[in-house]
Short mmCIF file of C-alpha atoms in Angstrom, two decimals:
data_model
loop_
_atom_site.label_atom_id
_atom_site.label_comp_id
_atom_site.label_asym_id
_atom_site.label_seq_id
_atom_site.Cartn_x
_atom_site.Cartn_y
_atom_site.Cartn_z
CA MET A 231 0.00 0.00 0.00
CA ASP A 232 1.19 3.50 -0.87
CA PHE A 233 0.67 6.52 1.37
CA GLY A 234 -0.01 10.15 0.54
CA VAL A 235 -0.42 13.33 2.53
CA VAL A 236 -3.04 15.97 1.65
CA LEU A 237 -2.54 19.64 2.55
CA GLN A 238 -4.16 22.97 1.90
CA THR A 239 -1.92 25.55 0.25
CA ASP A 240 -2.18 28.13 3.01
CA PRO A 241 0.56 30.75 3.06
CA PRO A 242 3.41 30.70 3.51
CA ALA A 243 4.07 28.22 0.72
CA SER A 244 7.42 27.40 2.31
CA HIS A 245 5.55 25.57 5.10
CA VAL A 246 3.72 23.42 2.54
CA VAL A 247 7.03 22.56 0.86
CA ALA A 248 8.67 21.75 4.19
CA THR A 249 5.79 19.47 5.23
CA MET A 250 5.94 17.62 1.92
CA ARG A 251 9.68 17.11 2.41
CA ARG A 252 9.00 15.80 5.90
CA ALA A 253 6.38 13.41 4.51
CA GLU A 254 8.74 12.04 1.87
CA GLU A 255 11.43 11.49 4.51
CA ARG A 256 8.87 9.52 6.55
CA GLY A 257 8.00 7.20 3.64
CA PHE A 258 5.04 8.91 1.98
CA ARG A 259 5.10 8.54 -1.81
CA TYR A 260 2.40 11.07 -2.81
CA GLY A 261 1.91 14.73 -1.96
CA TRP A 262 -1.57 16.08 -2.64
CA THR A 263 -3.13 19.51 -2.14
CA PHE A 264 -6.56 21.08 -2.33
CA ASP A 265 -7.16 23.15 -5.48
CA SER A 266 -9.47 26.14 -5.02
CA SER A 267 -8.02 29.32 -6.45
CA VAL A 268 -9.85 31.79 -4.20
CA LEU A 269 -9.55 29.95 -0.89
CA TRP A 270 -5.86 29.00 -1.07
CA GLN A 271 -2.70 29.81 -2.94
CA GLU A 272 -2.15 28.48 -6.45
CA PRO A 273 -1.04 24.85 -6.05
CA PHE A 274 0.70 24.38 -9.38
CA VAL A 275 3.20 27.12 -8.56
CA ILE A 276 3.90 25.39 -5.25
CA TYR A 277 4.23 21.96 -6.92
CA SER A 278 7.31 23.18 -8.76
CA ARG A 279 8.96 23.99 -5.44
CA ILE A 280 7.86 20.70 -3.86
CA LEU A 281 9.29 18.75 -6.80
CA GLU A 282 12.52 20.72 -6.64
CA HIS A 283 12.96 19.99 -2.93
CA THR A 284 12.02 16.30 -2.99
CA GLU A 285 13.44 13.33 -4.83
CA ARG A 286 10.66 10.83 -5.47
CA LEU A 287 7.41 12.39 -4.28
CA VAL A 288 4.56 12.36 -6.81
CA VAL A 289 2.43 15.50 -6.56
CA GLY A 290 -1.02 16.55 -7.70
CA PRO A 291 -4.35 18.14 -6.81
CA MET A 292 -7.07 16.45 -4.77
CA VAL A 293 -8.86 17.59 -6.80
CA THR A 294 -8.85 19.99 -9.72
CA ASN A 295 -11.81 20.46 -12.09
CA PRO A 296 -12.34 21.11 -15.82
CA SER A 297 -13.37 24.78 -15.60
CA THR A 298 -11.18 26.92 -13.35
CA ARG A 299 -8.45 26.11 -15.87
CA THR A 300 -9.22 24.95 -19.39
CA PRO A 301 -8.15 21.36 -20.13
CA GLU A 302 -5.33 22.40 -22.47
CA VAL A 303 -3.90 24.74 -19.81
CA THR A 304 -4.12 21.99 -17.19
CA ALA A 305 -2.44 19.52 -19.55
CA SER A 306 0.35 21.94 -20.44
CA THR A 307 0.98 22.75 -16.78
CA PHE A 308 1.32 19.08 -15.85
CA ALA A 309 3.45 18.38 -18.93
CA THR A 310 5.79 21.25 -18.02
CA LEU A 311 6.25 19.93 -14.48
CA ASN A 312 6.86 16.43 -15.83
CA ASP A 313 9.41 17.69 -18.34
CA MET A 314 11.23 19.54 -15.57
CA TYR A 315 11.10 16.83 -12.90
CA GLY A 316 10.58 13.50 -14.66
CA ASN A 317 6.92 12.43 -14.73
CA ARG A 318 6.26 12.93 -11.01
CA THR A 319 2.70 14.24 -11.19
CA VAL A 320 -0.80 12.82 -10.98
CA CYS A 321 -4.01 14.62 -11.92
CA GLY A 322 -6.80 14.18 -9.40
CA ILE A 323 -9.98 15.61 -10.90
CA GLY A 324 -13.67 15.92 -10.11
CA ARG A 325 -16.73 18.03 -10.91
CA GLY A 326 -15.52 20.86 -8.65
CA ASP A 327 -17.02 21.79 -5.29
CA SER A 328 -15.35 24.67 -3.47
CA ALA A 329 -13.52 26.04 -6.51
CA MET A 330 -16.74 26.39 -8.48
CA ARG A 331 -19.21 27.32 -5.75
CA VAL A 332 -17.03 29.99 -4.18
CA ALA A 333 -16.93 31.63 -7.62
CA GLY A 334 -20.73 31.46 -7.88
CA ARG A 335 -20.82 28.65 -10.41
CA ALA A 336 -22.30 25.17 -10.30
CA PRO A 337 -20.05 22.10 -10.39
CA ASN A 338 -19.27 20.75 -13.83
CA THR A 339 -21.42 18.17 -15.54
CA LEU A 340 -20.18 14.61 -15.76
CA ALA A 341 -20.16 14.92 -19.55
CA ARG A 342 -17.71 17.82 -19.37
CA LEU A 343 -15.63 15.99 -16.79
CA GLY A 344 -15.37 12.84 -18.92
CA GLU A 345 -14.38 14.80 -22.00
CA SER A 346 -11.77 16.72 -20.02
CA ILE A 347 -10.20 13.55 -18.61
CA ARG A 348 -9.51 12.35 -22.14
CA VAL A 349 -8.22 15.72 -23.35
CA ILE A 350 -5.93 16.38 -20.36
CA ARG A 351 -4.36 12.92 -20.44
CA ASP A 352 -3.91 12.84 -24.24
CA LEU A 353 -2.36 16.29 -24.45
CA ALA A 354 -0.10 15.81 -21.42
CA GLU A 355 1.17 12.55 -22.88
CA GLY A 356 1.87 14.05 -26.31
CA ARG A 357 -1.14 12.77 -28.24
CA GLU A 358 -3.56 14.75 -30.33
CA ALA A 359 -6.91 15.65 -28.77
CA ASP A 360 -10.09 17.26 -30.00
CA VAL A 361 -10.69 20.48 -28.05
CA GLY A 362 -13.93 22.20 -29.02
CA GLY A 363 -13.74 20.85 -32.56
CA HIS A 364 -10.07 21.75 -33.00
CA ALA A 365 -7.34 19.13 -33.21
CA LEU A 366 -4.59 20.07 -30.75
CA ARG A 367 -1.28 18.52 -29.79
CA ILE A 368 1.46 19.87 -27.53
CA PRO A 369 4.49 19.54 -29.80
CA TRP A 370 7.23 19.66 -27.18
CA VAL A 371 6.00 16.75 -25.03
CA ARG A 372 8.41 13.81 -25.04
CA ASP A 373 7.69 10.60 -23.14
CA GLY A 374 5.05 12.32 -21.02
CA ARG A 375 3.06 10.31 -18.51
CA LEU A 376 0.05 11.64 -16.59
CA PRO A 377 -2.28 9.30 -14.67
CA VAL A 378 -5.72 10.89 -14.22
CA TRP A 379 -7.60 9.82 -11.10
CA MET A 380 -11.26 10.73 -10.70
CA ALA A 381 -13.05 11.56 -7.44
CA ALA A 382 -16.56 10.09 -7.24
CA TYR A 383 -19.40 9.05 -4.94
CA GLY A 384 -22.59 8.66 -7.01
CA PRO A 385 -23.44 5.77 -9.35
CA LYS A 386 -22.96 7.67 -12.62
CA ALA A 387 -19.63 9.11 -11.50
CA LEU A 388 -18.46 5.72 -10.24
CA ARG A 389 -19.33 4.18 -13.60
CA MET A 390 -17.43 6.91 -15.47
CA THR A 391 -14.42 6.37 -13.20
CA GLY A 392 -14.31 2.70 -14.10
CA GLU A 393 -14.74 3.44 -17.79
CA LEU A 394 -12.20 6.26 -18.17
CA ALA A 395 -9.93 6.99 -15.23
CA ASP A 396 -6.54 5.60 -14.26
CA GLY A 397 -7.47 5.83 -10.60
CA PHE A 398 -10.42 6.28 -8.24
CA ILE A 399 -10.29 8.78 -5.36
CA LEU A 400 -12.76 7.98 -2.58
CA GLN A 401 -12.89 10.69 0.05
CA LEU A 402 -13.87 8.62 3.09
CA ALA A 403 -12.45 5.57 4.86
CA ASP A 404 -15.58 3.63 5.82
CA PRO A 405 -14.96 -0.05 4.93
CA PHE A 406 -18.61 -0.77 4.05
CA LEU A 407 -18.86 2.16 1.65
CA THR A 408 -15.37 1.50 0.30
CA GLU A 409 -16.33 -2.07 -0.60
CA TRP A 410 -19.55 -0.92 -2.30
CA MET A 411 -17.89 1.84 -4.32
CA VAL A 412 -14.79 -0.11 -5.32
CA LYS A 413 -17.04 -2.86 -6.63
CA ALA A 414 -19.03 -0.33 -8.67
CA VAL A 415 -15.84 1.08 -10.23
CA ARG A 416 -14.38 -2.33 -11.00
CA ASP A 417 -17.63 -3.64 -12.46
CA ALA A 418 -17.77 -0.59 -14.73
CA ALA A 419 -14.17 -1.11 -15.80
CA ALA A 420 -14.86 -4.75 -16.68
CA ALA A 421 -18.01 -3.82 -18.60
CA ALA A 422 -15.96 -1.32 -20.61
CA GLY A 423 -13.47 -4.03 -21.54
CA ARG A 424 -10.77 -2.83 -19.17
CA ASP A 425 -8.78 -4.81 -16.64
CA PRO A 426 -10.34 -3.67 -13.32
CA SER A 427 -6.97 -3.98 -11.60
CA ASP A 428 -5.63 -1.21 -13.85
CA VAL A 429 -7.71 1.32 -11.88
CA THR A 430 -5.70 2.45 -8.84
CA ILE A 431 -7.85 2.80 -5.71
CA CYS A 432 -7.06 5.71 -3.40
CA VAL A 433 -8.92 6.27 -0.13
CA ALA A 434 -8.44 9.78 1.26
CA ALA A 435 -9.48 10.78 4.78
CA PRO A 436 -8.20 12.53 7.89
CA ALA A 437 -6.02 10.52 10.23
CA TYR A 438 -5.24 11.61 13.78
CA VAL A 439 -2.85 9.50 15.85
CA GLY A 440 -3.42 9.73 19.61
CA ASP A 441 -5.31 8.31 22.57
CA ASP A 442 -7.74 11.20 23.15
CA LEU A 443 -10.57 10.16 20.82
CA ALA A 444 -12.86 13.00 21.83
CA HIS A 445 -10.25 15.58 20.86
CA ALA A 446 -9.38 13.73 17.64
CA ARG A 447 -13.06 13.69 16.64
CA GLU A 448 -13.39 17.42 17.14
CA GLN A 449 -10.27 18.03 15.06
CA CYS A 450 -11.60 15.90 12.20
CA ARG A 451 -15.36 16.58 12.32
CA TRP A 452 -14.93 19.06 9.44
CA PHE A 453 -14.47 16.12 7.09
CA GLY A 454 -18.02 14.88 7.59
CA GLY A 455 -19.23 18.34 6.61
CA MET A 456 -17.08 18.38 3.48
CA VAL A 457 -18.32 14.96 2.40
CA GLY A 458 -21.84 16.13 3.26
CA ASN A 459 -21.70 18.68 0.43
CA HIS A 460 -21.33 15.90 -2.10
CA VAL A 461 -23.86 13.72 -0.32
CA ALA A 462 -26.43 16.54 -0.40
CA ASP A 463 -26.07 16.68 -4.18
CA LEU A 464 -26.69 12.93 -4.40
CA VAL A 465 -29.76 13.13 -2.16
CA SER A 466 -31.23 15.96 -4.24
CA ARG A 467 -30.66 13.94 -7.38
CA TYR A 468 -31.67 10.43 -6.30
CA GLY A 469 -33.58 10.84 -3.01
CA GLU A 470 -32.58 9.60 0.41
CA HIS A 471 -34.32 6.22 0.15
CA SER A 472 -33.79 5.52 -3.56
CA GLY A 473 -31.68 2.43 -3.02
CA ILE A 474 -29.32 3.77 -5.68
CA VAL A 475 -26.98 5.32 -3.10
CA PRO A 476 -26.41 3.51 0.23
CA GLU A 477 -28.22 5.05 3.18
CA ALA A 478 -25.00 4.50 5.13
CA LEU A 479 -23.73 7.46 3.13
CA THR A 480 -26.80 9.68 2.97
CA SER A 481 -28.71 9.38 6.25
CA TYR A 482 -26.45 11.56 8.41
CA ILE A 483 -27.08 14.83 6.52
CA LYS A 484 -30.72 15.22 7.67
CA ALA A 485 -29.72 17.93 10.16
CA ARG A 486 -27.44 19.75 7.70
CA GLU A 487 -28.52 23.40 7.34
CA GLY A 488 -25.85 25.12 5.27
CA TYR A 489 -22.16 25.47 4.59
CA ASP A 490 -19.75 28.40 4.61
CA TYR A 491 -16.69 27.75 2.43
CA ALA A 492 -14.67 30.20 4.51
CA HIS A 493 -14.17 27.26 6.92
CA HIS A 494 -13.82 24.57 4.24
CA GLY A 495 -11.55 21.73 5.25
CA ARG A 496 -10.61 23.25 8.60
CA SER A 497 -10.91 21.96 12.14
CA GLY A 498 -13.42 23.89 14.19
CA ASN A 499 -15.71 24.42 11.20
CA PRO A 500 -18.95 25.75 12.78
CA ASP A 501 -21.09 24.28 9.97
CA THR A 502 -20.31 20.67 10.89
CA ALA A 503 -22.07 20.38 14.25
CA PHE A 504 -24.62 18.12 12.54
CA VAL A 505 -21.94 15.45 11.94
CA PRO A 506 -22.28 12.74 14.62
CA ASP A 507 -19.36 10.97 16.28
CA GLU A 508 -20.29 7.76 14.48
CA ILE A 509 -19.67 9.36 11.08
CA VAL A 510 -16.33 10.83 12.18
CA ASP A 511 -15.25 7.39 13.41
CA ARG A 512 -16.42 5.65 10.23
CA PHE A 513 -15.05 8.16 7.74
CA CYS A 514 -11.69 8.91 9.43
CA LEU A 515 -8.81 7.04 11.04
CA LEU A 516 -8.53 7.95 14.72
CA GLY A 517 -6.73 6.57 17.73
CA PRO A 518 -3.43 4.84 18.45
CA PRO A 519 -1.35 3.25 15.68
CA GLY A 520 -2.67 -0.23 16.38
CA ALA A 521 -6.28 0.82 15.76
CA GLN A 522 -5.31 2.60 12.56
CA LEU A 523 -3.33 -0.39 11.32
CA GLU A 524 -6.36 -2.62 11.87
CA LYS A 525 -8.54 -0.40 9.70
CA LEU A 526 -5.85 0.05 7.06
CA HIS A 527 -5.38 -3.70 6.78
CA ARG A 528 -9.12 -4.00 6.18
CA LEU A 529 -9.01 -1.31 3.49
CA ARG A 530 -6.10 -3.03 1.79
CA GLU A 531 -8.07 -6.28 1.76
CA LEU A 532 -10.85 -4.39 -0.06
CA GLY A 533 -8.42 -3.42 -2.81
CA VAL A 534 -7.21 -0.01 -1.65
CA ASP A 535 -3.81 0.78 -3.19
CA GLN A 536 -3.17 4.12 -1.44
CA PHE A 537 -4.28 5.82 1.73
CA ALA A 538 -3.99 9.61 1.46
CA LEU A 539 -3.96 11.29 4.85
CA TYR A 540 -5.67 14.66 5.26
CA ALA A 541 -3.52 16.55 7.75
CA MET A 542 -5.70 19.55 8.58
CA HIS A 543 -5.61 19.41 12.38
CA ASP A 544 -3.45 20.35 15.35
CA ALA A 545 -1.26 17.22 15.23
CA ARG A 546 -0.16 17.37 11.60
CA ASP A 547 3.55 16.76 12.07
CA ALA A 548 3.07 14.28 14.91
CA THR A 549 0.67 12.22 12.82
CA ILE A 550 2.98 12.28 9.77
CA ASP A 551 5.85 11.16 12.02
CA ALA A 552 3.78 8.40 13.65
CA TYR A 553 2.80 7.07 10.26
CA GLY A 554 6.42 7.08 9.15
CA GLU A 555 7.62 5.29 12.27
CA GLN A 556 4.82 2.83 13.08
CA ILE A 557 2.33 2.47 10.23
CA ILE A 558 3.95 2.84 6.81
CA PRO A 559 6.67 0.23 7.53
CA GLU A 560 3.91 -2.31 8.28
CA LEU A 561 1.97 -1.74 5.06
CA ALA A 562 4.22 -0.16 2.41
CA GLY A 563 4.97 -2.13 -0.72
#
């Protein structure tokens, strides 16, 4: 199992770079960041510094979207980083939540997302792509490689992930839901004539190493609110009791009243009081290393190839260090 760390690009950028270096030294292989141009600093500028100051770390957004940058700009940016640092990027992409809504726009359609996945990957790897009816190719790309991993929860998005994407990003660590969603992605891949094992499975969630579970829950409760944004979209589309989406994912948002993106992805978010302890425990990894290892072993048995650790809490460095010392050596490889 591989391990990644997920950060927000809060200023100063030097702290983001230093934390990514620390993570690589502790055995993490991936460095991810949020991508929301208004809320945080521009991640692709910071990626160049991370790549310069690390040796093997693979970097990318969790997640970008097809509209805040056009697909050809996104492809060229990744291709430039790869040309400079040797194919050490990955493109995590989704419909767009905070980046789009903060700018007063709705998330992208799945049709636009699917088209953009093809265009970004083809252009970044040096192939010709149709962009708005125009045949484009980036002429200077040589031996480019850009895996595109798609974030998804709902049935249509899960199907598209299996059909098109190189990887699946699932932003929660509940074993029941992981099993259900991984199966949906792999079934879609098989139906599309692909080898299901070619789709890398990445589970991303907060982890907090420590014995004070009450404090850890409060530090990570924000994550249930973030996931709740996506869940609310699914409920509005399919209904709470449709049977199309598991109620284990949808039932907890009944008391949700609203969401202020000024607190997005941050501990102490006042809009996440509706998130019960049970959801925090199911969606996150909390407690001493032994408890986290038990859950990670279960996730690996379900086919998870990477666990990406959200580190937005007051024990960021301590948790990264604990993973490097006690958890990654037990599961890496």
